[in-house]
C-alpha positions as MATLAB code, in Angstrom:
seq = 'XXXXXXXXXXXXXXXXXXXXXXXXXXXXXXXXXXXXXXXXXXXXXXXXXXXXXXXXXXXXXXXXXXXXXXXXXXXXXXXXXXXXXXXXXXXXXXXXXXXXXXXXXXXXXXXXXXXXXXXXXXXXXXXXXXXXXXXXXXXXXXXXXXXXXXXXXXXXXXXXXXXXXXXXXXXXXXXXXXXXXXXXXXXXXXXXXXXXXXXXXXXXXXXXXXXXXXXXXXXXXXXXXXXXXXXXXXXXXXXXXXXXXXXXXXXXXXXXXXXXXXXXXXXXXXXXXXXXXXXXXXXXXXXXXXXXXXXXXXXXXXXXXXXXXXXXXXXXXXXXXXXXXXXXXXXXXXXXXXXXXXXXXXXXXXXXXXXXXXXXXXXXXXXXXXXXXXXXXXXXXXXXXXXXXXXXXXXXXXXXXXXXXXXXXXXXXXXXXXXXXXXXXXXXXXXXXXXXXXXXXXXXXXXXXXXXXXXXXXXXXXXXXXXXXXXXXXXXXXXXXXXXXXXXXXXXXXXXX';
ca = [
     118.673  -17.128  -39.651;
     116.736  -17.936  -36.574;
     117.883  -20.652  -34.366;
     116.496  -21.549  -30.662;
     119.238  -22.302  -28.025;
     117.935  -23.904  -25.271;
     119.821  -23.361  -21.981;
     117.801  -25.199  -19.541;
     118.032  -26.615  -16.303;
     115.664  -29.715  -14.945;
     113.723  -29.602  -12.000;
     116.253  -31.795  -10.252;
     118.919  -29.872   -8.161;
     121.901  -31.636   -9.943;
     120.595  -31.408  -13.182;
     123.204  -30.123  -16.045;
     122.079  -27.578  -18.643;
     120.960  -29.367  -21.974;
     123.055  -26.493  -24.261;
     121.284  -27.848  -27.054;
     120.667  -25.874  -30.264;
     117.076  -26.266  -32.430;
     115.014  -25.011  -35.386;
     111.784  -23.673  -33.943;
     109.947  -26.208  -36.163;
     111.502  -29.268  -34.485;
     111.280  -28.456  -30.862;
     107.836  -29.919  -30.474;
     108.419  -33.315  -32.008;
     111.754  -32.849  -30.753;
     112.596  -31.077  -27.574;
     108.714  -30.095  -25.884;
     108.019  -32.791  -23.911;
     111.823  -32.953  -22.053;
     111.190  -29.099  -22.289;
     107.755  -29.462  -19.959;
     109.770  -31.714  -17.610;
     111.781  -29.124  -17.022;
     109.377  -26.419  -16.119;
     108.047  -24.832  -19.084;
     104.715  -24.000  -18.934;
     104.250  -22.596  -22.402;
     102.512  -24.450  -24.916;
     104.444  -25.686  -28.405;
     101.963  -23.333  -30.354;
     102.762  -20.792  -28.120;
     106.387  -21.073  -28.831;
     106.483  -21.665  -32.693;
     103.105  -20.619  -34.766;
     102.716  -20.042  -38.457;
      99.264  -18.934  -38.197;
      99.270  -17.382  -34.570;
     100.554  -14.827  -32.575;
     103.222  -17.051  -30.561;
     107.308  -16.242  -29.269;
     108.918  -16.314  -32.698;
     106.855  -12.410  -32.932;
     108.515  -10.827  -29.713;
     111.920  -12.254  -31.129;
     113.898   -9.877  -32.790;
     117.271   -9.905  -35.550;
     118.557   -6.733  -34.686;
     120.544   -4.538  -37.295;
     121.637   -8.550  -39.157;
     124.166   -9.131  -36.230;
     122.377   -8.925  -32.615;
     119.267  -10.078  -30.924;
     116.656   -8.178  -29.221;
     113.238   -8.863  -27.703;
     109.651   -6.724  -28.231;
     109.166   -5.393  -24.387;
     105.773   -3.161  -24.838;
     102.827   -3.110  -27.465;
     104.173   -0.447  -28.608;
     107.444   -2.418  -30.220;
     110.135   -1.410  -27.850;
     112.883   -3.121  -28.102;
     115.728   -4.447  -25.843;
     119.023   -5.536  -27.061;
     122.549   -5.293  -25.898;
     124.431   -2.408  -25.911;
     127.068   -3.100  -27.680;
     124.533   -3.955  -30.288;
     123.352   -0.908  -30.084;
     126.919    0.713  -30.181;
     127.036    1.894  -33.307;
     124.173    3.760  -33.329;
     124.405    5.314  -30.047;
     128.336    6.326  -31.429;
     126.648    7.911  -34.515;
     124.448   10.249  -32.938;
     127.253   11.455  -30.350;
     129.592   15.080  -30.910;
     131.513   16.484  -28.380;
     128.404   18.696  -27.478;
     126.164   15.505  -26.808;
     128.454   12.760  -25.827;
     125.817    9.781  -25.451;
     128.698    7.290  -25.395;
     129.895    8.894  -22.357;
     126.912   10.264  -20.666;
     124.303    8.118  -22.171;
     121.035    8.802  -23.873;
     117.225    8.864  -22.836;
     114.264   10.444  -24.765;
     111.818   11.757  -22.924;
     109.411   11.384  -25.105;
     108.523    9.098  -28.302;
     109.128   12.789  -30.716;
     112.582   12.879  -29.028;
     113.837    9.123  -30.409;
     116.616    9.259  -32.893;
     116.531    7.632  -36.254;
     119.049    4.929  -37.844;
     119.870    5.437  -41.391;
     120.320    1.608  -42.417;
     119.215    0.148  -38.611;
     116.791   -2.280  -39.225;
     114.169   -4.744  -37.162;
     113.816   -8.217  -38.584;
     111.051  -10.790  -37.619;
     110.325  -14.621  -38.384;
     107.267  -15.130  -40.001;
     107.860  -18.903  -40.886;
     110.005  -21.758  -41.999;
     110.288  -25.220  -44.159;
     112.296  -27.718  -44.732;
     113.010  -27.630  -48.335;
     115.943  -30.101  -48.503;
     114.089  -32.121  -51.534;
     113.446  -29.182  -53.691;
     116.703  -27.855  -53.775;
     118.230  -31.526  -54.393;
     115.772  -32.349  -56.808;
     118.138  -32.090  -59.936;
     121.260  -33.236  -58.091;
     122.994  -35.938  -58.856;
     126.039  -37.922  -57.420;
     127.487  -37.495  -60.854;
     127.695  -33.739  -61.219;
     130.978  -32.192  -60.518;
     130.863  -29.408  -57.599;
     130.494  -26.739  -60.286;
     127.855  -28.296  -61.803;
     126.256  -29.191  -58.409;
     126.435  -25.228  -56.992;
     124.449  -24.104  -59.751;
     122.103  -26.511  -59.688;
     121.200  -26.097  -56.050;
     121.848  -21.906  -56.630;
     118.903  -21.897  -59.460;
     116.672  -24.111  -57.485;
     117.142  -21.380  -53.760;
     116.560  -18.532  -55.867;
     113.722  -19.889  -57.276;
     112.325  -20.759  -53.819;
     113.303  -17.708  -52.227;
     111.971  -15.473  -54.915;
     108.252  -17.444  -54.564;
     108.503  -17.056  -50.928;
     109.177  -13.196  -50.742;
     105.478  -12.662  -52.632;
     106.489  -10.380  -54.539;
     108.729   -8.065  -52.291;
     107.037   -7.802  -49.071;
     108.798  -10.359  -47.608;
     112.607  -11.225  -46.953;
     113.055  -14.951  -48.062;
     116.511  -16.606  -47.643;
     117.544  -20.419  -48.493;
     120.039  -21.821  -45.918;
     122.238  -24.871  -46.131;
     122.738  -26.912  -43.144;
     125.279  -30.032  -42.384;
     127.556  -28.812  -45.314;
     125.225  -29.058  -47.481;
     122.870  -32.067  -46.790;
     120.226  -30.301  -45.643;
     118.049  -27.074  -46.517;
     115.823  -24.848  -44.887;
     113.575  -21.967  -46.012;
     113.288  -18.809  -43.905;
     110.769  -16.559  -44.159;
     111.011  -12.882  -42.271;
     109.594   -9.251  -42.481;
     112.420   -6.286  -42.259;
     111.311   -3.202  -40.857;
     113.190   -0.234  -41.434;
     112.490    2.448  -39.069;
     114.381    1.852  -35.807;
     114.930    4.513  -33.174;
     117.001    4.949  -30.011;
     115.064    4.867  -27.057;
     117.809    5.021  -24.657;
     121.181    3.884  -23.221;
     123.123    4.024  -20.174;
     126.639    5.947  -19.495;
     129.215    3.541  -21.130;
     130.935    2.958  -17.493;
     127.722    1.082  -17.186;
     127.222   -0.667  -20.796;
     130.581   -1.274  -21.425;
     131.634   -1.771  -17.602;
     135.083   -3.968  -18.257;
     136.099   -2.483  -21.096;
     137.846   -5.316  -23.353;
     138.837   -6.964  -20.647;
     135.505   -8.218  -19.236;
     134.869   -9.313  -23.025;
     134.324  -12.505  -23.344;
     134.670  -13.252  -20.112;
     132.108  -14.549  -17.592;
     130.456  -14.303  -14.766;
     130.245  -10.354  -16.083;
     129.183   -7.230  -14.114;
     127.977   -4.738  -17.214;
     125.179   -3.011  -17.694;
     125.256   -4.359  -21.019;
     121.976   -3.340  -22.490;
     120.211   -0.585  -24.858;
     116.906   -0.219  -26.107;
     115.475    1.125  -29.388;
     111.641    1.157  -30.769;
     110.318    0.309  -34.254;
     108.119    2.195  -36.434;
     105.783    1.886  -38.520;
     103.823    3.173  -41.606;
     100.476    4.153  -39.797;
      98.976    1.324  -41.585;
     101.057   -1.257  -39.687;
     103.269   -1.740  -42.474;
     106.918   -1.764  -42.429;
     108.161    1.638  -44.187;
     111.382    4.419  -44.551;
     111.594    6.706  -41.631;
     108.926    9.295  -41.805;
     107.788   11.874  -39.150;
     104.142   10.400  -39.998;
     105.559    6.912  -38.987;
     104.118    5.375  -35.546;
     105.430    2.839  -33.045;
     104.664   -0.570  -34.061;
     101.945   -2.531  -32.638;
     103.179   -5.695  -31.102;
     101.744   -8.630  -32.682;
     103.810  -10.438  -29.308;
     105.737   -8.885  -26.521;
     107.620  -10.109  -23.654;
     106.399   -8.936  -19.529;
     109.357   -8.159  -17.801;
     109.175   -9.954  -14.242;
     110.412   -8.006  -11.404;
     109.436  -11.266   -8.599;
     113.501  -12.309   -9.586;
     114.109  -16.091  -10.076;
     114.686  -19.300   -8.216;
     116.917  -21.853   -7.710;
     116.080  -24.647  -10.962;
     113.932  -21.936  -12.871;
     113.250  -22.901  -16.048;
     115.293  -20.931  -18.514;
     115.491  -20.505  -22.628;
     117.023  -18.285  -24.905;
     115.378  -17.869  -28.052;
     117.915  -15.795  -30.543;
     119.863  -15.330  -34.014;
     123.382  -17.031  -33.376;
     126.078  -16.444  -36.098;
     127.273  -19.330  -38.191;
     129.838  -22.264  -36.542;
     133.625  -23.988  -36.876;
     132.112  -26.682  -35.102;
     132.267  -29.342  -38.167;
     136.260  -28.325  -38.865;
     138.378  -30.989  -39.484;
     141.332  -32.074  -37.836;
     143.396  -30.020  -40.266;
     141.356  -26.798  -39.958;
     141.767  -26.691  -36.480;
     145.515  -27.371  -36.850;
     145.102  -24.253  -39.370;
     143.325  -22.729  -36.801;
     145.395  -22.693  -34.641;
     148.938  -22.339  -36.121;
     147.959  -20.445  -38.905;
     144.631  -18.105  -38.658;
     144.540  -16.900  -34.985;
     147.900  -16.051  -34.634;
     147.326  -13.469  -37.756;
     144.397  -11.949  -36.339;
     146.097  -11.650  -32.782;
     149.302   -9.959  -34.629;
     147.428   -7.901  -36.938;
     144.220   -7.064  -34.441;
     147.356   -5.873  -31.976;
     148.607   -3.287  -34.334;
     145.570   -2.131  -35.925;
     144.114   -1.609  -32.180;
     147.349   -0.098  -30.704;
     147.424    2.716  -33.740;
     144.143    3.539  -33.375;
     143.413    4.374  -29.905;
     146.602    6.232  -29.920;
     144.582    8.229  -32.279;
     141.736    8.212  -30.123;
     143.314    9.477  -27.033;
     144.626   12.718  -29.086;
     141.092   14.687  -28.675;
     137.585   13.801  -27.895;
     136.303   14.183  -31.493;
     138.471   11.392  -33.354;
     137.735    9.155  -29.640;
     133.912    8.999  -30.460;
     134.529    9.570  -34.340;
     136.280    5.628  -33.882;
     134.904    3.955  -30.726;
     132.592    1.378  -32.796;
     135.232    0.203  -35.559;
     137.642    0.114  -32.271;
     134.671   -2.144  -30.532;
     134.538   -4.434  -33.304;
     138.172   -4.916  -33.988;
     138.489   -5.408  -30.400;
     135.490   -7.845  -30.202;
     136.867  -10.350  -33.113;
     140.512   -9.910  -31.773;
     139.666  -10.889  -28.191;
     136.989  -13.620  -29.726;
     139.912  -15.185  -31.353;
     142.742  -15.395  -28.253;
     140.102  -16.543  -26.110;
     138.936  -18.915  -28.992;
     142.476  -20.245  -29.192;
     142.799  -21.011  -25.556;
     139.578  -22.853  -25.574;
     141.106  -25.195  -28.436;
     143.782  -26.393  -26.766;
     142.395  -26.677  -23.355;
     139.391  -28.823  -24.571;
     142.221  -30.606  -26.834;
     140.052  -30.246  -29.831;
     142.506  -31.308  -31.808;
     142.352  -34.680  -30.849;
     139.343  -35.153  -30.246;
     138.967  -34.179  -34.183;
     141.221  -37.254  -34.836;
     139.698  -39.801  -32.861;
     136.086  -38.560  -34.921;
     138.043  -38.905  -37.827;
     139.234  -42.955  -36.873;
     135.556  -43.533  -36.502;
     134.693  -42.360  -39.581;
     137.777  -44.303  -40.968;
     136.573  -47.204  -39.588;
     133.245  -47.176  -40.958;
     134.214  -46.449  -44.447;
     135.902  -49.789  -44.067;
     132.904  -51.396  -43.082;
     131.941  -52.135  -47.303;
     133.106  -51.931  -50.528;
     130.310  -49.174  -51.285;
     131.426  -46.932  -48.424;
     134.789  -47.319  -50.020;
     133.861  -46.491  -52.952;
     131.918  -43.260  -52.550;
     133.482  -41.611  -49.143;
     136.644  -43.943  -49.732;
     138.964  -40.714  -50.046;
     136.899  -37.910  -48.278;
     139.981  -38.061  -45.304;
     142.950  -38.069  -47.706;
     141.139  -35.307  -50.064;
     140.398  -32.779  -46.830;
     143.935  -33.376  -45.483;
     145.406  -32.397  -49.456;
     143.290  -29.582  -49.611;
     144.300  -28.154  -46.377;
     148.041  -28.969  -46.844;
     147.769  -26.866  -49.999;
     146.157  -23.901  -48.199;
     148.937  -24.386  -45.157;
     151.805  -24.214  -47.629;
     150.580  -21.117  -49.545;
     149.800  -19.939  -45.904;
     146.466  -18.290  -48.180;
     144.191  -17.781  -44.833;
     146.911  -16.586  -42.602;
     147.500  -14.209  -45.486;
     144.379  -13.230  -45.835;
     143.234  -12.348  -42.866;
     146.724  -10.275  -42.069;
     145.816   -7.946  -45.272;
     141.989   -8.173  -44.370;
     142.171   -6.979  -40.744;
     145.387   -4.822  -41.128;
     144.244   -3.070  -44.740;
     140.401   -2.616  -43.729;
     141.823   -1.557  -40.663;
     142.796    1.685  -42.201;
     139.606    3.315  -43.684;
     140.948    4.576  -46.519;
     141.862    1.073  -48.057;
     137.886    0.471  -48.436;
     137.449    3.541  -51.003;
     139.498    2.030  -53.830;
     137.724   -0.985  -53.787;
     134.319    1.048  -54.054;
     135.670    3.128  -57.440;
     136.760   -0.717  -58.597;
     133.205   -1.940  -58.455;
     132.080    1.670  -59.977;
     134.418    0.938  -63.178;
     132.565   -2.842  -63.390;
     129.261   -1.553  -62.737;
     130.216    1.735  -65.645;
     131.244   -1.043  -68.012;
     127.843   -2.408  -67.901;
     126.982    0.145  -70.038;
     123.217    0.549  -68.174;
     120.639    2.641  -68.417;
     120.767    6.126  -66.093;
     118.077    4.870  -64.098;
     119.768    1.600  -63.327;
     122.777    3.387  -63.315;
     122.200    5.322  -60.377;
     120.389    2.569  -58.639;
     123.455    0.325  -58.414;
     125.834    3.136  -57.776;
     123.558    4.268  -54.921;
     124.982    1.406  -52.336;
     128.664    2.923  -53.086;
     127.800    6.509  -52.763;
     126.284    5.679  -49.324;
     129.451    3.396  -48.859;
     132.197    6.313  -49.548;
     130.212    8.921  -47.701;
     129.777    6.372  -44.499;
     133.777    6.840  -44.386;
     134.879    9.988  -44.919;
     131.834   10.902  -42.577;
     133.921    9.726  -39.803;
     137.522    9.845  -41.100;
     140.804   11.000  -39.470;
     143.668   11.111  -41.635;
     146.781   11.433  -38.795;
     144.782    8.271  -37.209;
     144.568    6.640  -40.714;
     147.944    7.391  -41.620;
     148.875    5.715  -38.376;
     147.089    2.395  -38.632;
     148.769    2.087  -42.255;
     152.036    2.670  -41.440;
     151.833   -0.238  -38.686;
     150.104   -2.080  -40.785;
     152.771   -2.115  -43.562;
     155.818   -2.500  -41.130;
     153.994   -5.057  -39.363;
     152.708   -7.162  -42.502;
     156.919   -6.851  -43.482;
     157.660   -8.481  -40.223;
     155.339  -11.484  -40.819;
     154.641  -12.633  -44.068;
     157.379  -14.105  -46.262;
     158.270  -11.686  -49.195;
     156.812  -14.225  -52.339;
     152.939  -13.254  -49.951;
     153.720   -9.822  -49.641;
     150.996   -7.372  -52.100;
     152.772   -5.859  -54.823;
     152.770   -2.588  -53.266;
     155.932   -3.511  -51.472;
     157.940   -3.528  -54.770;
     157.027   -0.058  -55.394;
     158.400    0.998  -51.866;
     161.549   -1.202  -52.471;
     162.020    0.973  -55.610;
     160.800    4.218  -55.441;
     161.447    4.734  -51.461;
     164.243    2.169  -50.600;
     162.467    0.022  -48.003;
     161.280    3.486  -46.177;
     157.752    2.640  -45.312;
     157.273    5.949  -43.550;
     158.819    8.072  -46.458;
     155.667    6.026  -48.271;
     152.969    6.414  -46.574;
     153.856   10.280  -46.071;
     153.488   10.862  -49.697;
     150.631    8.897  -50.117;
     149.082   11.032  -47.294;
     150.039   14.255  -48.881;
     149.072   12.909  -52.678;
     146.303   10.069  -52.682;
     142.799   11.274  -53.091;
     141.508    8.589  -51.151;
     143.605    9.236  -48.027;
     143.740   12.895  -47.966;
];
């Protein structure tokens, strides 16, 4: 969902940046006149309008994980390049190595489709915290209370898409207490315009990740189409390039010293509102698995990777994004305990404490809210469930072959529907496309690899009573040999093989 971040700094030499974070429709009762202080010289309509071409047009949710921004009339797009990764890795071979070399069309006819790539913009938004809440009660249980507010989004969401030519999605904010209604339109036809060598995108490598001030190239660009009504449509040869409702001028005058600055974007979701106990979990429990796990997973496959060119650009984007989270999270962890967010999570917590105490109603209703989080996460410590789970998630869907028995698992649930062929086929389409994404770009010595760490590895850390039930079978049938294992699953499974 669409989110301004406002990074700005004042017209004062000494001023700090604000860092805030707003909703577009709050910054001009908000945020616009501290905003014009600053330097902007845009108007509030001109930022945020329903019925007007304004910024929210020329902002862009690349692909449902990136940002990009409309650059031309003619709905080019720039965005990051390792947003643009995975596409640029998809069209590579050994013959035209664009992750190496880098990619330009010379021309609109020589742009390169995305299967599945799409451009999403804003059209509007509304607070509709009352309509979802309508029916709620203090008196529900939380069963009772998520299907309540469930029924009411869908119904909102469903009146808001008019009938399928929009995207409408129902967010909850502040746990819960508040909701908001986003409106967008998806386009689906999204080419590669061009990209620079990856010494220049990806300049730093996983080290630079994450790291700042940076010295990468790190950008792409793509361009969306259109049916030649305007319309968004599938990739035809009779599509066109969009026509910019809103596009941003690229200034080439540089910038000075207490410039006005604002990024306007699509930010992923926050920790921010953890507890004292879920950082504690955090920390002791979560992050370590990921750094373990991510370690493994990483080390297996770019030993695969560095065997020939083919299985190198055949896994450079799963590589990326294992790399991305794993780095994310060390860097995450050292940020934790630097900023000692663990106790600054306590002293929050005395506050609140404190004014519980302040009445007998506060008592009453938030009276155990503390005692009930610190429980709950106690529980989840002692069964160590997240460590668990994200030691099986990142090592397991590490190894590609792990994703296609879960695909023939919802293909038995969706078969026991008993539907229609029609129907049928529709919901069985998603999995089809699912199973032929991997074994499009499958190695099985690199898979066989990343399993066997993975096995040895999730021996080493979990306690047996967490270990999956696979690890009976390799107690019995293979006596503890984890390699004798996996090289008759490699020779037998036809999932792996």
């Amino acid at each position: 969902f669409l989110v301004i971040l406002v990074l700005t700094t004042g017209l004062l030499a000494k001023a700090a940046p604000d860092e805030g974070m707003w909703l577009p429709i709050f910054v001009e009762r908000l945020n616009y006149e501290e905003m014009q202080a600053m330097g902007l010289n845009l108007s509030a309509e001109e930022i945020y309008s329903i019925n007007n071409s304004s910024l929210k047009d020329a902002i862009v949710n690349f692909g449902n994980f990136c940002t990009g921004e409309i650059v031309s009339p003619e709905g080019l797009i720039l965005t990051n390049h390792h947003c643009g990764y995975e596409a640029i890795q998809s069209h590579s071979s050994i013959d035209h190595d664009y992750l190496t070399d880098g990619f330009w069309a010379m021309s609109k006819e020589e742009e390169l489709p995305n299967k599945g790539l799409t451009a999403t913009f804003f059209v509007r938004m509304a607070d509709v915290t009352l309509e979802v809440l309508a029916d709620v009660t203090d008196e529900m249980t939380e069963a009772e209370r998520s299907k309540v507010i469930k029924e009411a989004m869908s119904t909102l969401e469903t009146a808001a898409s008019e009938e399928g030519k929009y995207t409408a999605e129902v967010k909850g904010f502040f746990n819960g207490n508040e909701y908001y209604l986003f409106v967008y339109e998806v386009y689906n036809d999204v080419r590669l315009v061009g990209a620079p060598p990856s010494a220049i995108g990806k300049f730093g490598g996983d080290t630079d990740n994450w790291m700042w001030p940076r010295h990468t190239g790190d950008f792409s660009m793509f361009r969306v189409y259109t049916a030649p009504d305007g319309s968004p449509a599938e990739y035809s040869e009779e599509n066109v390039p969009m026509v910019a409702k809103r596009h941003l001028k690229v200034s080439t005058k540089g910038i000075e010293k207490n410039d006005f600055a604002m990024i306007w974007g699509y930010p992923g979701s926050t920790d921010r509102y953890r507890t004292s106990w879920g950082i504690d979990l955090t920390l002791n429990q979560i992050n370590p698995a990921i750094d373990v796990m991510g370690e493994v997973v990483l080390s297996k496959m770019k030993e695969g990777m560095n065997q020939n060119d083919e299985v190198r650009i055949m896994y450079a984007s799963k590589y990326a994004q294992i790399a991305n989270l794993w780095k994310n999270k060390k860097g995450e962890s050292r940020g934790l305990k630097r900023l000692k967010v663990f106790d600054k999570k306590k002293e929050i917590e005395s506050e609140f404490a404190k004014w519980v105490a302040e009445n007998p109603e506060k008592q009453e209703k938030y009276g155990t809210v503390l005692a009930d989080f610190e429980n709950a996460y106690q529980l989840i410590s002692e069964k160590g469930n997240d460590a668990v789970m994200w030691n099986l998630q990142l090592g397991l869907f590490g190894c590609q072959a792990f994703i296609i028995p879960f695909q023939f698992k919802k293909t038995e649930q969706i078969l026991s529907q008993k539907l229609k062929k029609d129907e049928l086929n529709t919901a069985l389409e998603p999995i089809m496309e699912t199973i032929e994404a991997v074994y499009a770009e499958y190695d099985p010595a690199t898979e066989k690899m990343i399993y066997t760490g993975v096995l040895k590895k999730l021996k080493e850390v979990l306690p047996n009573d967490q270990l999956p039930d696979i690890y009976n079978l390799i107690n019995d049938k293979y006596k503890g040999d984890i390699d004798a294992f996996t090289d008759e699953v490699f020779k037998k499974s036809v999932y792996a093989s």
